[in-house]
Amino acid sequence: ILSEDDFYDALSQT
Amino acid sequence: ANMSKLEQILILDPPTDLKFKGPFTDVVTANLKLMNPSDKRVCFKVKTTAPRRYCVRPNSGTIDPGASINISVMLQPFDYDPNEKSKHKFMVQTIFAPTTITDTEAMWKDAKPDELMDSKLRCVFELPSE
């Protein structure tokens, strides 16, 4: 699936 | 284009949708279970399209052969709009663990696209009434 989304590393706290 | 050629080795539960049940005035947590059915150690890291909206614990790590781990995905409070469908997505990116992991940062940086596996999940918001 071509995904146009940009993914970023998830944070363990905001 | 989808860089990964390797089929995802981990079994995800849930496999495609992370459901968050409101109300969203407080933190709402969804659980994601990662199972490693293989005979090799697997390193994973979690990515998202909305990093400021979620706390993810753990957000990376290594799963031993045959083991599984539970990840808590904590959606931070926000003003929920029932008409706005969530477009947030999560990705669990994985790679077979090298024999000795000296520096995980370098391991991910140096990973070749055809070594990487990934699974994408959608976020679904539900109100208690729905």
mmCIF file of C-alpha atoms in Angstrom:
data_model
loop_
_atom_site.group_PDB
_atom_site.id
_atom_site.type_symbol
_atom_site.label_atom_id
_atom_site.label_comp_id
_atom_site.label_asym_id
_atom_site.label_seq_id
_atom_site.Cartn_x
_atom_site.Cartn_y
_atom_site.Cartn_z
ATOM 1 C CA ILE A 1 0.000 0.000 0.000
ATOM 2 C CA LEU A 2 1.460 3.345 -0.986
ATOM 3 C CA SER A 3 1.168 5.397 2.143
ATOM 4 C CA GLU A 4 1.525 9.148 1.898
ATOM 5 C CA ASP A 5 1.759 9.380 5.702
ATOM 6 C CA ASP A 6 4.859 10.690 7.438
ATOM 7 C CA PHE A 7 5.758 8.574 10.449
ATOM 8 C CA TYR A 8 7.790 9.840 13.424
ATOM 9 C CA ASP A 9 9.291 7.943 16.344
ATOM 10 C CA ALA A 10 6.627 7.543 19.031
ATOM 11 C CA LEU A 11 7.439 9.165 22.369
ATOM 12 C CA SER A 12 7.295 7.378 25.701
ATOM 13 C CA GLN A 13 6.220 10.644 27.319
ATOM 14 C CA THR A 14 4.912 13.865 25.815
ATOM 15 C CA ALA B 1 6.772 3.330 -2.027
ATOM 16 C CA ASN B 2 6.686 0.597 0.543
ATOM 17 C CA MET B 3 10.367 0.019 1.213
ATOM 18 C CA SER B 4 9.954 -3.179 3.171
ATOM 19 C CA LYS B 5 10.012 -6.423 1.259
ATOM 20 C CA LEU B 6 10.126 -8.814 4.229
ATOM 21 C CA GLU B 7 6.786 -10.002 5.568
ATOM 22 C CA GLN B 8 6.226 -8.776 9.164
ATOM 23 C CA ILE B 9 7.435 -11.589 11.458
ATOM 24 C CA LEU B 10 5.590 -10.345 14.567
ATOM 25 C CA ILE B 11 1.926 -11.124 15.171
ATOM 26 C CA LEU B 12 0.055 -7.991 16.225
ATOM 27 C CA ASP B 13 -3.072 -8.036 18.370
ATOM 28 C CA PRO B 14 -5.101 -6.086 17.301
ATOM 29 C CA PRO B 15 -3.783 -6.537 13.749
ATOM 30 C CA THR B 16 -5.022 -3.380 12.011
ATOM 31 C CA ASP B 17 -7.067 -0.990 14.177
ATOM 32 C CA LEU B 18 -6.254 0.575 17.563
ATOM 33 C CA LYS B 19 -9.586 1.406 19.230
ATOM 34 C CA PHE B 20 -9.776 4.311 21.692
ATOM 35 C CA LYS B 21 -13.024 4.513 23.645
ATOM 36 C CA GLY B 22 -13.921 8.000 24.928
ATOM 37 C CA PRO B 23 -14.714 10.261 26.645
ATOM 38 C CA PHE B 24 -11.471 11.970 25.609
ATOM 39 C CA THR B 25 -11.283 14.459 28.467
ATOM 40 C CA ASP B 26 -8.678 12.248 30.104
ATOM 41 C CA VAL B 27 -5.917 9.968 28.803
ATOM 42 C CA VAL B 28 -7.363 6.947 26.924
ATOM 43 C CA THR B 29 -5.141 3.867 26.664
ATOM 44 C CA ALA B 30 -5.247 1.187 23.975
ATOM 45 C CA ASN B 31 -3.167 -1.967 24.287
ATOM 46 C CA LEU B 32 -1.176 -3.483 21.465
ATOM 47 C CA LYS B 33 0.283 -6.967 21.930
ATOM 48 C CA LEU B 34 3.352 -7.956 19.881
ATOM 49 C CA MET B 35 4.083 -11.692 19.645
ATOM 50 C CA ASN B 36 7.303 -13.143 18.240
ATOM 51 C CA PRO B 37 6.582 -16.630 16.837
ATOM 52 C CA SER B 38 10.061 -16.962 15.332
ATOM 53 C CA ASP B 39 13.230 -18.556 16.724
ATOM 54 C CA LYS B 40 15.147 -15.269 16.467
ATOM 55 C CA ARG B 41 15.185 -12.157 18.625
ATOM 56 C CA VAL B 42 13.320 -9.267 16.993
ATOM 57 C CA CYS B 43 13.918 -5.558 17.591
ATOM 58 C CA PHE B 44 10.929 -3.242 17.215
ATOM 59 C CA LYS B 45 10.202 0.436 17.347
ATOM 60 C CA VAL B 46 6.867 2.183 17.234
ATOM 61 C CA LYS B 47 6.248 5.167 14.955
ATOM 62 C CA THR B 48 3.197 7.346 14.510
ATOM 63 C CA THR B 49 1.861 10.123 12.296
ATOM 64 C CA ALA B 50 0.849 12.096 15.424
ATOM 65 C CA PRO B 51 3.778 11.851 17.882
ATOM 66 C CA ARG B 52 2.612 14.731 20.110
ATOM 67 C CA ARG B 53 -0.790 13.137 20.672
ATOM 68 C CA TYR B 54 0.304 9.820 22.153
ATOM 69 C CA CYS B 55 2.573 8.360 24.826
ATOM 70 C CA VAL B 56 3.749 4.875 23.851
ATOM 71 C CA ARG B 57 5.314 2.585 26.441
ATOM 72 C CA PRO B 58 7.524 0.897 25.595
ATOM 73 C CA ASN B 59 8.149 2.683 22.265
ATOM 74 C CA SER B 60 10.954 0.308 21.269
ATOM 75 C CA GLY B 61 12.745 -2.814 22.437
ATOM 76 C CA THR B 62 13.645 -6.425 21.688
ATOM 77 C CA ILE B 63 11.364 -9.468 21.851
ATOM 78 C CA ASP B 64 12.898 -12.896 22.540
ATOM 79 C CA PRO B 65 11.935 -15.906 20.395
ATOM 80 C CA GLY B 66 8.452 -17.142 21.331
ATOM 81 C CA ALA B 67 7.865 -14.198 23.668
ATOM 82 C CA SER B 68 5.351 -11.376 23.503
ATOM 83 C CA ILE B 69 5.046 -7.899 25.006
ATOM 84 C CA ASN B 70 2.213 -5.484 25.681
ATOM 85 C CA ILE B 71 2.484 -1.901 24.517
ATOM 86 C CA SER B 72 0.348 0.833 26.082
ATOM 87 C CA VAL B 73 -0.680 3.498 23.583
ATOM 88 C CA MET B 74 -1.935 6.471 25.579
ATOM 89 C CA LEU B 75 -3.979 9.047 23.679
ATOM 90 C CA GLN B 76 -3.630 12.447 25.365
ATOM 91 C CA PRO B 77 -6.832 14.358 26.180
ATOM 92 C CA PHE B 78 -8.308 16.467 23.349
ATOM 93 C CA ASP B 79 -11.579 18.058 22.210
ATOM 94 C CA TYR B 80 -13.245 15.146 20.408
ATOM 95 C CA ASP B 81 -15.211 16.042 17.250
ATOM 96 C CA PRO B 82 -17.473 13.096 16.272
ATOM 97 C CA ASN B 83 -17.508 14.316 12.666
ATOM 98 C CA GLU B 84 -13.727 14.347 12.386
ATOM 99 C CA LYS B 85 -12.591 10.832 11.533
ATOM 100 C CA SER B 86 -9.192 10.072 13.036
ATOM 101 C CA LYS B 87 -6.427 9.969 10.450
ATOM 102 C CA HIS B 88 -3.771 8.967 12.981
ATOM 103 C CA LYS B 89 -1.752 5.902 12.105
ATOM 104 C CA PHE B 90 0.817 3.751 13.874
ATOM 105 C CA MET B 91 3.627 1.692 12.446
ATOM 106 C CA VAL B 92 5.492 -1.130 14.180
ATOM 107 C CA GLN B 93 8.858 -1.338 12.456
ATOM 108 C CA THR B 94 10.893 -4.507 13.097
ATOM 109 C CA ILE B 95 14.236 -6.073 12.239
ATOM 110 C CA PHE B 96 15.815 -9.374 13.195
ATOM 111 C CA ALA B 97 18.211 -8.590 16.043
ATOM 112 C CA PRO B 98 21.906 -8.773 15.115
ATOM 113 C CA THR B 99 23.936 -11.181 17.254
ATOM 114 C CA THR B 100 25.420 -8.365 19.313
ATOM 115 C CA ILE B 101 23.567 -5.064 19.609
ATOM 116 C CA THR B 102 26.151 -2.452 20.493
ATOM 117 C CA ASP B 103 24.156 0.633 19.567
ATOM 118 C CA THR B 104 20.443 0.376 18.749
ATOM 119 C CA GLU B 105 20.481 3.864 17.232
ATOM 120 C CA ALA B 106 23.146 2.785 14.752
ATOM 121 C CA MET B 107 21.397 -0.534 14.146
ATOM 122 C CA TRP B 108 18.247 1.256 12.919
ATOM 123 C CA LYS B 109 20.212 3.879 11.020
ATOM 124 C CA ASP B 110 22.298 1.296 9.179
ATOM 125 C CA ALA B 111 19.420 -1.114 8.552
ATOM 126 C CA LYS B 112 18.919 -1.785 4.850
ATOM 127 C CA PRO B 113 15.350 -1.336 3.513
ATOM 128 C CA ASP B 114 15.069 -5.012 2.619
ATOM 129 C CA GLU B 115 15.866 -5.977 6.225
ATOM 130 C CA LEU B 116 13.036 -3.882 7.626
ATOM 131 C CA MET B 117 9.538 -5.170 8.266
ATOM 132 C CA ASP B 118 6.611 -2.993 9.195
ATOM 133 C CA SER B 119 2.915 -3.153 10.046
ATOM 134 C CA LYS B 120 0.551 -0.204 9.954
ATOM 135 C CA LEU B 121 -2.443 0.301 12.232
ATOM 136 C CA ARG B 122 -5.250 2.867 12.057
ATOM 137 C CA CYS B 123 -6.610 4.685 15.113
ATOM 138 C CA VAL B 124 -10.362 4.456 15.644
ATOM 139 C CA PHE B 125 -12.068 6.744 18.171
ATOM 140 C CA GLU B 126 -15.353 5.650 19.726
ATOM 141 C CA LEU B 127 -17.619 7.374 22.228
ATOM 142 C CA PRO B 128 -19.101 5.155 24.978
ATOM 143 C CA SER B 129 -22.578 5.738 23.521
ATOM 144 C CA GLU B 130 -21.588 4.656 19.981
#
